[in-house]
Short mmCIF file of C-alpha atoms in Angstrom, two decimals:
data_model
loop_
_atom_site.label_atom_id
_atom_site.label_comp_id
_atom_site.label_asym_id
_atom_site.label_seq_id
_atom_site.Cartn_x
_atom_site.Cartn_y
_atom_site.Cartn_z
CA MET A 39 -27.55 -27.68 32.06
CA LYS A 40 -29.31 -25.56 29.48
CA PRO A 41 -30.19 -26.41 25.85
CA ARG A 42 -27.52 -25.35 23.36
CA PRO A 43 -27.63 -24.92 19.57
CA PRO A 44 -26.62 -27.99 17.53
CA ILE A 45 -23.20 -27.94 15.80
CA VAL A 46 -23.67 -29.16 12.25
CA THR A 47 -20.86 -30.12 9.88
CA ILE A 48 -21.49 -29.96 6.16
CA MET A 49 -19.65 -32.77 4.35
CA GLY A 50 -19.59 -34.23 0.87
CA HIS A 51 -17.76 -34.48 -2.44
CA VAL A 52 -16.03 -31.52 -4.10
CA ASP A 53 -18.38 -29.35 -6.24
CA HIS A 54 -21.51 -30.99 -4.86
CA GLY A 55 -22.59 -27.60 -3.50
CA LYS A 56 -21.66 -27.56 0.20
CA THR A 57 -20.63 -23.91 0.35
CA SER A 58 -23.57 -22.87 -1.85
CA LEU A 59 -25.91 -24.69 0.52
CA LEU A 60 -24.35 -22.97 3.51
CA ASP A 61 -24.65 -19.64 1.68
CA ALA A 62 -28.28 -20.27 0.95
CA LEU A 63 -28.76 -20.96 4.66
CA ARG A 64 -26.81 -17.83 5.58
CA SER A 65 -28.21 -15.95 2.57
CA THR A 66 -24.81 -14.30 2.03
CA ASP A 67 -22.22 -14.82 -0.66
CA VAL A 68 -18.76 -16.13 0.11
CA VAL A 69 -18.54 -18.53 -2.82
CA SER A 70 -17.47 -16.36 -5.72
CA GLY A 71 -14.09 -15.45 -4.25
CA GLU A 72 -13.06 -19.02 -3.48
CA ALA A 73 -10.14 -20.33 -5.55
CA GLY A 74 -11.14 -23.39 -7.54
CA GLY A 75 -14.56 -23.38 -5.89
CA ILE A 76 -13.05 -25.05 -2.80
CA THR A 77 -13.55 -23.68 0.69
CA GLN A 78 -9.91 -23.39 1.65
CA HIS A 79 -10.43 -22.89 5.39
CA ILE A 80 -12.86 -24.40 7.81
CA GLY A 81 -15.36 -21.65 8.42
CA ALA A 82 -17.85 -21.63 11.28
CA TYR A 83 -21.08 -19.67 11.25
CA GLN A 84 -24.12 -19.41 13.48
CA VAL A 85 -27.49 -19.03 11.78
CA GLN A 86 -30.68 -17.89 13.48
CA LEU A 87 -33.87 -19.42 12.07
CA LYS A 88 -37.22 -17.66 11.75
CA SER A 89 -38.32 -19.62 14.80
CA GLY A 90 -35.52 -17.98 16.78
CA GLN A 91 -33.58 -21.23 17.10
CA LYS A 92 -29.87 -21.10 16.37
CA ILE A 93 -27.74 -23.60 14.45
CA THR A 94 -23.93 -23.51 14.23
CA PHE A 95 -22.51 -24.69 10.90
CA LEU A 96 -18.97 -25.90 10.30
CA ASP A 97 -18.01 -25.74 6.65
CA THR A 98 -15.38 -28.37 5.90
CA PRO A 99 -13.50 -28.29 2.60
CA GLY A 100 -14.68 -30.96 0.21
CA HIS A 101 -11.42 -32.17 -1.26
CA SER A 102 -9.74 -35.38 -0.12
CA ALA A 103 -6.59 -33.38 0.59
CA PHE A 104 -8.39 -31.84 3.55
CA THR A 105 -9.28 -35.16 5.15
CA ALA A 106 -7.29 -34.21 8.23
CA MET A 107 -9.27 -31.03 8.75
CA ARG A 108 -12.54 -32.73 7.93
CA ALA A 109 -11.89 -35.43 10.51
CA ARG A 110 -11.45 -32.66 13.08
CA GLY A 111 -14.61 -30.97 11.88
CA ALA A 112 -16.53 -34.19 12.48
CA ASN A 113 -15.12 -34.52 16.00
CA ALA A 114 -16.44 -31.14 17.10
CA THR A 115 -19.83 -31.95 15.71
CA ASP A 116 -23.34 -33.10 16.76
CA ILE A 117 -24.91 -33.71 13.34
CA ALA A 118 -23.35 -34.28 9.89
CA ILE A 119 -25.12 -33.12 6.76
CA LEU A 120 -24.02 -35.23 3.81
CA VAL A 121 -24.42 -33.19 0.62
CA VAL A 122 -24.79 -35.35 -2.50
CA ALA A 123 -25.44 -33.83 -5.94
CA ALA A 124 -28.52 -35.36 -7.58
CA ASP A 125 -26.82 -35.40 -11.00
CA ASP A 126 -23.54 -36.92 -9.79
CA SER A 127 -24.63 -39.35 -7.04
CA VAL A 128 -22.16 -41.02 -4.65
CA MET A 129 -18.49 -40.13 -5.29
CA PRO A 130 -15.19 -41.10 -3.54
CA GLN A 131 -15.27 -38.20 -1.06
CA THR A 132 -18.93 -38.87 -0.31
CA ILE A 133 -17.88 -42.31 0.94
CA GLU A 134 -14.96 -40.72 2.83
CA SER A 135 -17.37 -38.29 4.52
CA ILE A 136 -19.69 -41.15 5.52
CA ASN A 137 -16.73 -42.98 7.10
CA HIS A 138 -15.69 -39.87 9.04
CA ALA A 139 -19.18 -39.26 10.35
CA LYS A 140 -19.53 -42.92 11.37
CA ALA A 141 -16.10 -42.91 13.04
CA ALA A 142 -17.13 -39.83 15.04
CA GLY A 143 -20.45 -41.51 15.94
CA VAL A 144 -22.44 -38.61 14.51
CA PRO A 145 -25.99 -38.90 13.10
CA ILE A 146 -26.20 -38.14 9.37
CA ILE A 147 -28.83 -36.14 7.48
CA VAL A 148 -28.65 -36.59 3.70
CA ALA A 149 -29.16 -33.44 1.63
CA VAL A 150 -29.70 -34.32 -2.04
CA ASN A 151 -28.66 -31.07 -3.74
CA LYS A 152 -29.17 -29.71 -7.29
CA ILE A 153 -32.61 -31.33 -7.69
CA ASP A 154 -33.67 -28.50 -10.01
CA LEU A 155 -31.27 -29.74 -12.71
CA HIS A 156 -32.73 -31.52 -15.74
CA GLU A 157 -30.50 -34.61 -15.25
CA ALA A 158 -31.15 -34.89 -11.50
CA ALA A 159 -31.92 -38.41 -10.23
CA PRO A 160 -32.48 -38.07 -6.46
CA ASP A 161 -33.84 -41.62 -6.05
CA LYS A 162 -30.66 -43.08 -7.57
CA VAL A 163 -28.68 -41.22 -4.87
CA LEU A 164 -30.76 -42.78 -2.09
CA THR A 165 -30.39 -46.26 -3.65
CA ASP A 166 -26.61 -45.79 -4.07
CA LEU A 167 -26.31 -44.82 -0.41
CA LEU A 168 -27.70 -48.22 0.62
CA GLN A 169 -24.38 -49.80 -0.45
CA HIS A 170 -22.67 -47.69 2.19
CA ASP A 171 -25.03 -48.70 4.97
CA ILE A 172 -27.12 -45.52 4.90
CA GLN A 173 -30.80 -46.37 4.86
CA VAL A 174 -33.10 -43.37 4.49
CA GLU A 175 -36.57 -43.15 5.99
CA ALA A 176 -38.23 -43.60 2.56
CA MET A 177 -36.56 -47.02 2.38
CA GLY A 178 -37.44 -48.11 5.88
CA GLY A 179 -34.29 -46.76 7.57
CA ALA A 180 -33.70 -44.15 10.27
CA THR A 181 -31.64 -41.58 8.29
CA GLN A 182 -33.44 -38.38 7.30
CA ALA A 183 -33.09 -37.34 3.64
CA VAL A 184 -34.08 -33.94 2.27
CA LYS A 185 -34.21 -32.87 -1.39
CA VAL A 186 -32.83 -29.35 -1.78
CA SER A 187 -31.55 -26.86 -4.30
CA ALA A 188 -29.03 -24.37 -2.95
CA LYS A 189 -29.49 -22.24 -6.08
CA SER A 190 -33.27 -21.84 -6.06
CA GLY A 191 -33.80 -22.33 -2.32
CA ILE A 192 -36.09 -25.39 -2.67
CA GLY A 193 -36.28 -27.52 0.48
CA LEU A 194 -34.13 -25.31 2.74
CA ASP A 195 -36.89 -25.07 5.36
CA ASP A 196 -37.25 -28.86 5.29
CA LEU A 197 -33.51 -29.15 5.91
CA THR A 198 -33.53 -26.80 8.91
CA ASP A 199 -36.60 -28.68 10.25
CA ALA A 200 -34.70 -31.96 9.90
CA ILE A 201 -31.75 -30.47 11.81
CA THR A 202 -34.03 -29.12 14.55
CA LEU A 203 -35.78 -32.51 14.88
CA GLN A 204 -32.45 -34.36 15.08
CA ALA A 205 -31.18 -31.84 17.65
CA GLU A 206 -34.29 -32.40 19.80
CA LEU A 207 -33.71 -36.16 19.71
CA LEU A 208 -30.10 -35.63 20.83
CA GLU A 209 -31.25 -33.39 23.72
CA LEU A 210 -28.16 -31.20 23.41
CA ALA A 211 -27.34 -29.29 26.57
CA ALA A 212 -24.37 -27.58 28.20
CA ASN A 213 -23.68 -25.62 31.37
CA PRO A 214 -22.99 -21.99 30.42
CA ASP A 215 -22.18 -20.98 34.04
CA ARG A 216 -18.77 -22.69 34.33
CA VAL A 217 -15.27 -21.97 33.05
CA ALA A 218 -15.14 -22.33 29.29
CA ASP A 219 -13.58 -25.03 27.21
CA GLY A 220 -13.67 -25.47 23.47
CA VAL A 221 -11.81 -26.68 20.42
CA VAL A 222 -9.60 -24.75 17.97
CA ILE A 223 -11.03 -25.08 14.45
CA GLU A 224 -8.47 -22.96 12.63
CA SER A 225 -5.62 -20.60 13.41
CA GLN A 226 -3.60 -18.08 11.48
CA LEU A 227 -1.14 -15.22 11.91
CA ASP A 228 -2.82 -11.95 11.08
CA LYS A 229 -0.45 -9.07 10.27
CA GLY A 230 -2.35 -6.45 12.24
CA ARG A 231 -3.83 -8.59 15.00
CA GLY A 232 -1.18 -11.27 15.64
CA PRO A 233 -2.15 -14.92 16.17
CA VAL A 234 -5.90 -15.44 15.66
CA ALA A 235 -7.62 -18.70 16.66
CA THR A 236 -11.13 -19.65 15.51
CA VAL A 237 -12.60 -21.46 18.50
CA LEU A 238 -15.83 -23.36 18.97
CA ILE A 239 -16.99 -23.13 22.60
CA LYS A 240 -18.20 -26.53 23.83
CA ARG A 241 -19.17 -25.76 27.45
CA GLY A 242 -19.12 -22.75 29.78
CA THR A 243 -18.78 -19.10 28.78
CA LEU A 244 -15.55 -17.54 27.52
CA LYS A 245 -15.09 -13.92 28.67
CA ARG A 246 -12.68 -11.17 27.71
CA GLY A 247 -9.72 -11.16 30.11
CA ASP A 248 -9.79 -14.95 30.64
CA ILE A 249 -6.40 -16.69 30.66
CA VAL A 250 -6.54 -19.58 28.18
CA VAL A 251 -4.30 -22.45 27.10
CA ALA A 252 -4.60 -24.04 23.62
CA GLY A 253 -2.10 -26.79 22.87
CA ALA A 254 1.36 -25.36 23.53
CA GLN A 255 0.11 -21.73 23.32
CA TRP A 256 -1.38 -19.54 26.04
CA GLY A 257 -2.55 -15.96 26.43
CA LYS A 258 -5.04 -13.54 27.90
CA VAL A 259 -8.17 -13.11 25.77
CA ARG A 260 -7.84 -9.56 24.37
CA ALA A 261 -10.84 -9.67 22.06
CA ILE A 262 -13.66 -12.02 21.02
CA THR A 263 -15.31 -11.48 17.63
CA ASP A 264 -18.03 -13.43 15.83
CA GLU A 265 -18.03 -14.37 12.13
CA ARG A 266 -19.57 -11.01 11.22
CA GLY A 267 -16.68 -9.14 12.86
CA GLN A 268 -18.80 -7.95 15.83
CA GLN A 269 -16.92 -7.53 19.14
CA LEU A 270 -18.36 -9.69 21.93
CA GLN A 271 -17.87 -9.48 25.71
CA ASP A 272 -18.37 -13.22 26.13
CA ALA A 273 -19.21 -16.37 24.15
CA GLY A 274 -21.44 -19.23 25.28
CA PRO A 275 -21.76 -22.91 24.26
CA SER A 276 -21.88 -23.79 20.52
CA LEU A 277 -20.76 -20.31 19.50
CA PRO A 278 -17.87 -20.08 17.00
CA VAL A 279 -15.66 -17.04 17.68
CA GLU A 280 -12.26 -15.62 16.79
CA VAL A 281 -10.04 -15.21 19.84
CA LEU A 282 -7.12 -12.73 19.99
CA GLY A 283 -4.36 -12.67 22.59
CA LEU A 284 -2.60 -16.05 22.30
CA ASP A 285 1.21 -16.03 22.02
CA GLY A 286 1.21 -18.20 18.87
CA ALA A 287 -1.08 -19.99 16.40
CA PRO A 288 -2.29 -23.27 17.99
CA ASP A 289 -2.81 -26.36 15.85
CA PRO A 290 -6.37 -27.00 14.65
CA GLY A 291 -8.11 -29.64 16.77
CA GLU A 292 -6.31 -28.57 19.97
CA PRO A 293 -8.56 -28.16 23.04
CA LEU A 294 -8.82 -24.64 24.46
CA VAL A 295 -9.30 -24.35 28.22
CA VAL A 296 -9.52 -21.47 30.66
CA VAL A 297 -7.04 -21.61 33.57
CA GLU A 298 -6.94 -19.67 36.83
CA SER A 299 -3.60 -17.84 36.52
CA GLU A 300 -0.73 -16.93 34.18
CA ALA A 301 1.63 -19.07 36.28
CA ARG A 302 -0.59 -22.12 35.75
CA ALA A 303 -0.85 -21.38 31.99
CA ARG A 304 2.96 -21.15 31.72
CA GLU A 305 3.35 -24.37 33.69
CA ILE A 306 0.99 -26.27 31.36
CA THR A 307 2.50 -24.92 28.12
CA ASP A 308 6.08 -25.55 29.34
CA TYR A 309 5.15 -29.14 30.18
CA ARG A 310 3.49 -29.62 26.77
CA LEU A 311 6.50 -28.17 24.93
CA ARG A 312 8.81 -30.49 26.87
CA THR A 313 6.77 -33.58 26.03
CA LYS A 314 6.51 -32.43 22.40
CA ARG A 315 10.31 -32.13 22.25
CA GLN A 316 10.76 -35.54 23.86
CA VAL A 317 8.36 -37.13 21.38
CA SER A 318 10.11 -35.48 18.42
CA GLY A 319 13.49 -36.47 19.95
CA LYS A 320 12.36 -40.09 20.21
CA ALA A 321 11.02 -39.90 16.67
CA GLY A 322 14.41 -38.50 15.60
CA ALA A 323 16.26 -41.34 17.34
CA ALA A 324 13.91 -43.87 15.78
CA ALA A 325 14.43 -42.22 12.42
CA ARG A 326 18.20 -42.37 12.92
CA ALA A 327 17.99 -46.04 13.83
CA SER A 328 15.87 -46.81 10.83
CA LEU A 329 18.11 -44.56 8.73
CA ASP A 330 21.11 -46.69 9.71
CA GLN A 331 19.13 -49.76 8.68
CA LEU A 332 18.13 -48.02 5.47
CA LEU A 333 21.78 -47.21 4.72
CA SER A 334 22.86 -50.79 5.33
CA ARG A 335 20.03 -51.99 3.12
CA LEU A 336 21.08 -49.43 0.52
CA LYS A 337 24.58 -50.91 0.56
CA ASP A 338 23.08 -54.35 -0.02
CA GLY A 339 21.09 -52.82 -2.88
CA ALA A 340 17.84 -53.96 -1.23
CA VAL A 341 16.16 -50.55 -1.27
CA GLU A 342 16.65 -47.26 -2.96
CA THR A 343 14.40 -44.33 -2.19
CA SER A 344 14.79 -41.03 -3.99
CA GLU A 345 13.59 -38.11 -1.90
CA LEU A 346 12.19 -34.77 -2.98
CA PRO A 347 12.60 -32.34 -0.06
CA ILE A 348 10.05 -29.50 0.00
CA VAL A 349 9.48 -26.38 2.13
CA VAL A 350 5.75 -25.59 2.44
CA LYS A 351 4.38 -22.22 3.56
CA GLY A 352 0.62 -21.71 3.77
CA ASP A 353 -1.95 -19.14 4.88
CA VAL A 354 -3.40 -21.29 7.67
CA GLN A 355 -2.18 -24.31 9.65
CA GLY A 356 -4.94 -26.56 8.28
CA SER A 357 -3.77 -26.03 4.69
CA VAL A 358 -0.13 -26.81 5.57
CA GLU A 359 -1.16 -30.02 7.34
CA ALA A 360 -3.46 -31.05 4.52
CA ILE A 361 -0.68 -30.52 1.94
CA SER A 362 1.82 -32.51 4.05
CA MET A 363 -0.63 -35.41 4.41
CA SER A 364 -1.44 -35.44 0.69
CA LEU A 365 2.25 -35.52 -0.24
CA ASP A 366 2.74 -38.42 2.17
CA LYS A 367 -0.09 -40.26 0.42
CA ILE A 368 1.42 -40.01 -3.09
CA SER A 369 4.89 -41.12 -1.95
CA THR A 370 5.96 -44.71 -2.69
CA ASP A 371 8.80 -46.99 -1.53
CA GLU A 372 10.94 -45.73 -4.41
CA VAL A 373 10.22 -42.02 -4.44
CA ARG A 374 8.85 -39.79 -1.74
CA ALA A 375 8.14 -36.13 -1.14
CA ARG A 376 9.38 -35.00 2.27
CA VAL A 377 8.16 -31.76 3.84
CA ILE A 378 11.28 -30.60 5.69
CA HIS A 379 9.48 -27.51 7.00
CA GLY A 380 5.80 -26.60 6.94
CA ALA A 381 4.59 -23.39 8.57
CA VAL A 382 2.06 -20.56 8.47
CA GLY A 383 2.88 -17.11 7.08
CA GLY A 384 4.76 -15.41 4.24
CA ILE A 385 8.12 -16.62 2.94
CA SER A 386 11.06 -15.19 4.89
CA GLU A 387 14.83 -15.20 4.32
CA SER A 388 15.28 -18.04 6.83
CA ASP A 389 12.91 -20.20 4.74
CA VAL A 390 15.03 -19.49 1.65
CA LEU A 391 18.25 -20.38 3.51
CA LEU A 392 16.71 -23.62 4.77
CA ALA A 393 15.54 -24.50 1.24
CA ARG A 394 19.02 -23.66 -0.13
CA SER A 395 20.81 -25.90 2.37
CA SER A 396 18.43 -28.79 1.65
CA ASN A 397 18.27 -28.26 -2.14
CA ALA A 398 14.49 -27.96 -1.79
CA PRO A 399 11.94 -25.85 -3.70
CA ILE A 400 9.52 -23.66 -1.70
CA PHE A 401 5.81 -24.24 -2.30
CA ALA A 402 3.71 -21.26 -1.26
CA PHE A 403 -0.02 -21.79 -0.78
CA ASN A 404 -1.92 -18.47 -0.75
CA VAL A 405 1.15 -16.63 0.64
CA ARG A 406 3.93 -14.56 -0.95
CA ALA A 407 7.63 -13.88 -0.38
CA ASN A 408 8.83 -10.47 0.85
CA LYS A 409 11.37 -8.51 -1.23
CA GLN A 410 14.45 -9.60 0.77
CA ALA A 411 13.39 -13.27 0.51
CA ARG A 412 12.77 -12.90 -3.25
CA ASP A 413 16.20 -11.32 -3.83
CA LEU A 414 17.92 -13.99 -1.73
CA ALA A 415 16.06 -16.77 -3.56
CA GLU A 416 17.21 -15.34 -6.89
CA LYS A 417 20.80 -15.08 -5.66
CA GLU A 418 20.87 -18.58 -4.16
CA GLY A 419 18.94 -20.18 -7.04
CA VAL A 420 15.99 -21.35 -4.89
CA GLU A 421 12.75 -21.97 -6.76
CA ILE A 422 9.56 -20.53 -5.23
CA ARG A 423 6.25 -21.75 -6.64
CA TYR A 424 2.94 -20.07 -5.84
CA TYR A 425 -0.40 -21.89 -5.69
CA SER A 426 -3.95 -21.01 -4.76
CA VAL A 427 -5.54 -24.38 -5.60
CA ILE A 428 -4.28 -27.42 -3.73
CA TYR A 429 -4.79 -29.87 -6.65
CA ASP A 430 -2.25 -27.96 -8.79
CA LEU A 431 0.39 -28.22 -6.09
CA ILE A 432 -0.13 -31.97 -5.68
CA ASP A 433 -0.16 -32.56 -9.46
CA ASP A 434 3.17 -30.73 -9.79
CA VAL A 435 4.77 -32.85 -7.06
CA LYS A 436 3.33 -35.99 -8.67
CA SER A 437 4.89 -35.18 -12.05
CA THR A 438 8.24 -34.36 -10.39
CA LEU A 439 8.22 -37.65 -8.48
CA SER A 440 7.28 -39.52 -11.66
CA GLY A 441 10.43 -38.08 -13.26
CA MET A 442 12.48 -39.44 -10.33
CA LEU A 443 11.24 -43.00 -10.78
CA ALA A 444 13.85 -45.30 -12.28
CA PRO A 445 12.73 -46.19 -15.82
CA GLU A 446 11.27 -49.62 -16.32
CA LYS A 447 13.48 -51.90 -18.40
CA ARG A 448 11.64 -54.03 -20.91
CA GLU A 449 13.42 -56.88 -22.67
CA THR A 450 12.57 -58.04 -26.20
CA PHE A 451 13.80 -61.46 -27.39
CA LEU A 452 15.53 -61.28 -30.80
CA GLY A 453 16.87 -64.72 -31.64
CA TYR A 454 19.15 -67.71 -31.03
CA ALA A 455 22.44 -68.65 -32.70
CA ASP A 456 24.40 -71.92 -32.41
CA ILE A 457 28.23 -71.88 -32.22
CA LEU A 458 29.60 -74.18 -34.91
CA GLU A 459 33.29 -73.22 -34.75
CA VAL A 460 35.60 -71.07 -32.58
CA PHE A 461 38.41 -69.07 -34.25
CA ASN A 462 41.40 -67.39 -32.59
CA ILE A 463 42.03 -64.09 -34.36
CA THR A 464 45.14 -62.12 -33.41
CA LYS A 465 43.68 -58.65 -32.78
CA THR A 466 40.11 -59.57 -31.92
CA GLY A 467 40.58 -62.59 -29.68
CA LYS A 468 38.13 -65.47 -29.86
CA VAL A 469 35.38 -65.25 -32.48
CA ALA A 470 32.47 -67.67 -32.67
CA GLY A 471 31.41 -68.93 -36.09
CA CYS A 472 27.63 -69.27 -35.71
CA ARG A 473 24.42 -70.05 -37.54
CA VAL A 474 21.30 -68.09 -36.58
CA SER A 475 18.77 -70.81 -35.74
CA GLU A 476 15.81 -68.62 -34.76
CA GLY A 477 14.84 -64.96 -35.15
CA LYS A 478 17.68 -62.54 -35.93
CA VAL A 479 20.81 -60.98 -34.44
CA LEU A 480 21.40 -57.21 -34.31
CA ARG A 481 24.74 -55.47 -33.90
CA GLY A 482 25.28 -54.08 -30.36
CA CYS A 483 22.42 -56.13 -28.87
CA GLY A 484 22.53 -57.86 -25.50
CA VAL A 485 23.69 -61.50 -25.50
CA ARG A 486 23.60 -64.44 -23.13
CA LEU A 487 25.83 -67.49 -23.56
CA LEU A 488 24.00 -70.76 -22.81
CA ARG A 489 25.86 -74.00 -22.13
CA ASP A 490 23.55 -77.00 -21.62
CA ASP A 491 20.70 -74.48 -21.29
CA VAL A 492 22.43 -72.72 -18.37
CA VAL A 493 23.33 -69.02 -18.67
CA ILE A 494 27.08 -68.70 -18.07
CA HIS A 495 27.61 -65.15 -19.31
CA GLU A 496 25.54 -62.06 -20.05
CA GLY A 497 26.99 -59.11 -21.90
CA LYS A 498 27.10 -57.21 -25.17
CA LEU A 499 27.95 -58.16 -28.71
CA LYS A 500 31.26 -56.59 -29.79
CA THR A 501 31.36 -57.58 -33.47
CA LEU A 502 28.92 -59.08 -35.94
CA LYS A 503 30.40 -60.16 -39.28
CA ARG A 504 29.25 -61.82 -42.50
CA PHE A 505 32.34 -63.12 -44.24
CA LYS A 506 34.79 -60.26 -43.64
CA ASP A 507 32.32 -57.36 -43.44
CA GLU A 508 30.77 -55.79 -40.32
CA VAL A 509 26.96 -55.95 -40.67
CA ASN A 510 24.06 -54.51 -38.67
CA GLU A 511 21.75 -57.51 -38.83
CA VAL A 512 21.87 -61.24 -39.59
CA SER A 513 18.62 -63.12 -40.19
CA GLY A 514 17.62 -66.71 -39.38
CA GLY A 515 19.40 -69.53 -41.28
CA MET A 516 22.45 -67.40 -42.15
CA GLU A 517 25.95 -67.84 -40.83
CA CYS A 518 27.98 -65.11 -39.11
CA GLY A 519 30.90 -64.37 -36.84
CA MET A 520 30.37 -62.99 -33.36
CA ALA A 521 32.72 -61.72 -30.65
CA PHE A 522 31.69 -60.72 -27.12
CA GLU A 523 32.82 -57.68 -25.15
CA ARG A 524 35.41 -58.71 -22.53
CA TYR A 525 34.59 -62.45 -22.63
CA GLU A 526 36.51 -65.27 -24.30
CA ASP A 527 35.33 -68.58 -22.80
CA ILE A 528 33.26 -69.79 -25.77
CA ARG A 529 33.04 -73.36 -27.02
CA VAL A 530 31.56 -75.26 -29.94
CA GLY A 531 28.02 -76.37 -29.14
CA ASP A 532 27.24 -73.32 -26.97
CA LYS A 533 24.09 -71.37 -27.77
CA ILE A 534 23.80 -67.59 -27.94
CA GLU A 535 20.56 -65.83 -26.97
CA CYS A 536 20.17 -62.31 -28.35
CA PHE A 537 17.86 -59.64 -26.83
CA GLN A 538 17.24 -55.91 -26.74
CA VAL A 539 16.44 -53.79 -23.66
CA GLU A 540 14.38 -50.63 -23.91
CA GLU A 541 13.73 -48.17 -21.08
CA ILE A 542 10.19 -47.02 -20.49
CA ALA A 543 9.42 -43.93 -18.38
CA ARG A 544 7.16 -44.70 -15.42
CA THR A 545 4.54 -42.53 -13.78
CA LEU A 546 2.91 -42.53 -10.35
CA ALA A 547 -0.63 -43.87 -10.42
#
């Protein structure tokens, strides 16, 4: 076993300066080009300190939509840096990040960022963190806290010292002289290079020419490159690299292992594909069973769910998964967004045909449709929407789902009338001669007939007359004639309750 560099995940709330902090540590600039200031993909970088020590950083996106990816980031990690802005203090995703780090059993270092701002209150941050069971050293706890400014570079050395100290305590070591295994952090389909997987090596050394299996994909390692685009012959523990040569894009979070032969690799991937099919088959059967139940419940009127089917295409697998999970979260019992197909890459004709057959729109996240797909979409009337910021996509789905919610019916009580006399009129049928005892009666309003305070009929008012004239309204104390739509069983002494129903549009919270 030999010492290995620590793998550090940077977590925290959106816009609290995670990427800026990473940039300051890498002293390069990748921030300005990011859409909406969010790091869209998990990036992994290795930094060499002045002392010669190396640290590997995983940059996880700071939006709650990327919880799935962030959870994976925390699982491949030794230390979590929790970035909290000194002017903003603890926010919802800060708490989420704390929970992820705790669930992964990872030590936390708090980085209080933006301390150079006029409204910065770093001590408030440390006090607020106490509520979430994070006690910093200044308050008698064991968690290290460092005050930094990514912009001006204050406290960066203190932060790297804190990481080094924590890494020493953890005594991180790995055997570089064995076959490699690692974890896939991200994967994508690159037009020129084919499937590209970003892999973090956990143990052993990955060499060019190795036969590897990642999830249900396998291949021979054609090339290994680091984050600067340099070609490497091999990659040791804690090194993040891009690997070329797999036969498809593996899912993020999948383990990557080196196997002895192509035959063994095929055997493993075939087995995994079979089990995957069986699982999805079982899920399909379960869905069918529950669908039958749902249909029977629908017949009974017990449940009614409106579905919005969606086809999602994204630039990387992590984004597609994050979008699918977010859409699941905003769905309710009444309305839900269902991703019928989510995949990596540009929009093709087959995507348009699938969307057409399912009456679904296509949501494209950082990808575009080719000309044939665009023409087909126009011909078939399929809507394609393009997004580069994940919030916009989710907001659009939210507003669509809100429109699908059945409006809320609100009833307003208008008044009561007592039946004093019942007349039989040739063309109209039975008409009740009434006196309005309370409130008022409006023409066309809803009515309930009460006999001994029990509702025996609910319907609509057909006619409302004063003497021989049709009127729109009769106020309390006045007498009038009323006839009901399609109902004749009225008697002297019955009471009529009048009400109005208005429909109010509902929105998703």
